[in-house]
Amino acid sequence: MKKYLPLLAAALALTGDGRVLVTDGYVQQDGYPADAYSLIDLDAYLSGSTDYTPVQMWQDQ
């Protein structure tokens, strides 16, 4: 899977444990682009950090 990064991660949701779900680019899934998601601590996100923890939304076959 090849990953492409945007210039800025977009915040999608705040989790119950204080992290932010962001879309941080897109990946190629079965030859089509699909959003790539990650989690990051709220304080780190607000300070501009890009220390994301990737979230795998599907498994490769």
CSV table of C-alpha atoms in Angstrom, one decimal:
chain,number,residue,atom,x,y,z
A,1,MET,CA,0.0,0.0,0.0
A,2,LYS,CA,1.5,3.3,-1.0
A,3,LYS,CA,0.7,6.3,1.2
A,4,TYR,CA,0.3,9.9,0.1
A,5,LEU,CA,0.4,12.8,2.7
A,6,PRO,CA,-1.6,16.0,2.5
A,7,LEU,CA,-0.1,19.3,3.7
A,8,LEU,CA,-2.3,19.4,6.9
A,9,ALA,CA,-4.1,16.6,8.8
A,10,ALA,CA,-7.8,17.2,9.1
A,11,ALA,CA,-9.4,16.4,12.5
A,12,LEU,CA,-12.5,14.2,12.2
A,13,ALA,CA,-13.4,13.3,15.8
A,14,LEU,CA,-12.3,13.5,19.4
A,15,THR,CA,-12.1,10.1,21.1
A,16,GLY,CA,-13.1,9.4,24.7
A,17,ASP,CA,-9.5,9.0,25.8
A,18,GLY,CA,-8.4,12.5,24.6
A,19,ARG,CA,-7.0,11.6,21.2
A,20,VAL,CA,-8.0,13.1,17.9
A,21,LEU,CA,-8.9,10.9,14.8
A,22,VAL,CA,-7.4,12.6,11.8
A,23,THR,CA,-7.2,11.9,8.1
A,24,ASP,CA,-3.5,12.2,7.2
A,25,GLY,CA,-3.5,11.5,3.5
A,26,TYR,CA,-4.6,8.6,1.4
A,27,VAL,CA,-3.5,5.1,0.5
A,28,GLN,CA,-3.9,3.0,-2.5
A,29,GLN,CA,-6.4,0.2,-1.8
A,30,ASP,CA,-7.2,-2.2,-4.6
A,31,GLY,CA,-5.9,0.4,-7.1
A,32,TYR,CA,-8.2,3.2,-5.8
A,33,PRO,CA,-7.3,6.0,-3.4
A,34,ALA,CA,-8.8,5.6,0.1
A,35,ASP,CA,-8.5,7.9,3.1
A,36,ALA,CA,-5.7,7.1,5.6
A,37,TYR,CA,-6.6,7.6,9.3
A,38,SER,CA,-4.5,8.1,12.4
A,39,LEU,CA,-4.8,8.9,16.1
A,40,ILE,CA,-2.8,11.6,17.9
A,41,ASP,CA,-3.0,13.1,21.4
A,42,LEU,CA,-5.0,16.3,21.5
A,43,ASP,CA,-2.2,18.5,22.9
A,44,ALA,CA,0.2,17.1,20.3
A,45,TYR,CA,-2.3,17.8,17.5
A,46,LEU,CA,-2.9,21.4,18.7
A,47,SER,CA,0.8,22.0,18.9
A,48,GLY,CA,1.3,20.9,15.3
A,49,SER,CA,2.9,17.5,15.9
A,50,THR,CA,2.8,14.9,13.2
A,51,ASP,CA,3.5,12.0,15.5
A,52,TYR,CA,0.5,10.0,14.4
A,53,THR,CA,-0.4,6.4,15.2
A,54,PRO,CA,-1.8,4.9,12.0
A,55,VAL,CA,-5.2,3.2,12.2
A,56,GLN,CA,-5.7,0.3,9.8
A,57,MET,CA,-9.3,0.3,8.6
A,58,TRP,CA,-9.0,-3.0,6.6
A,59,GLN,CA,-6.7,-5.9,6.2
A,60,ASP,CA,-4.8,-6.6,3.0
A,61,GLN,CA,-5.8,-9.9,1.4
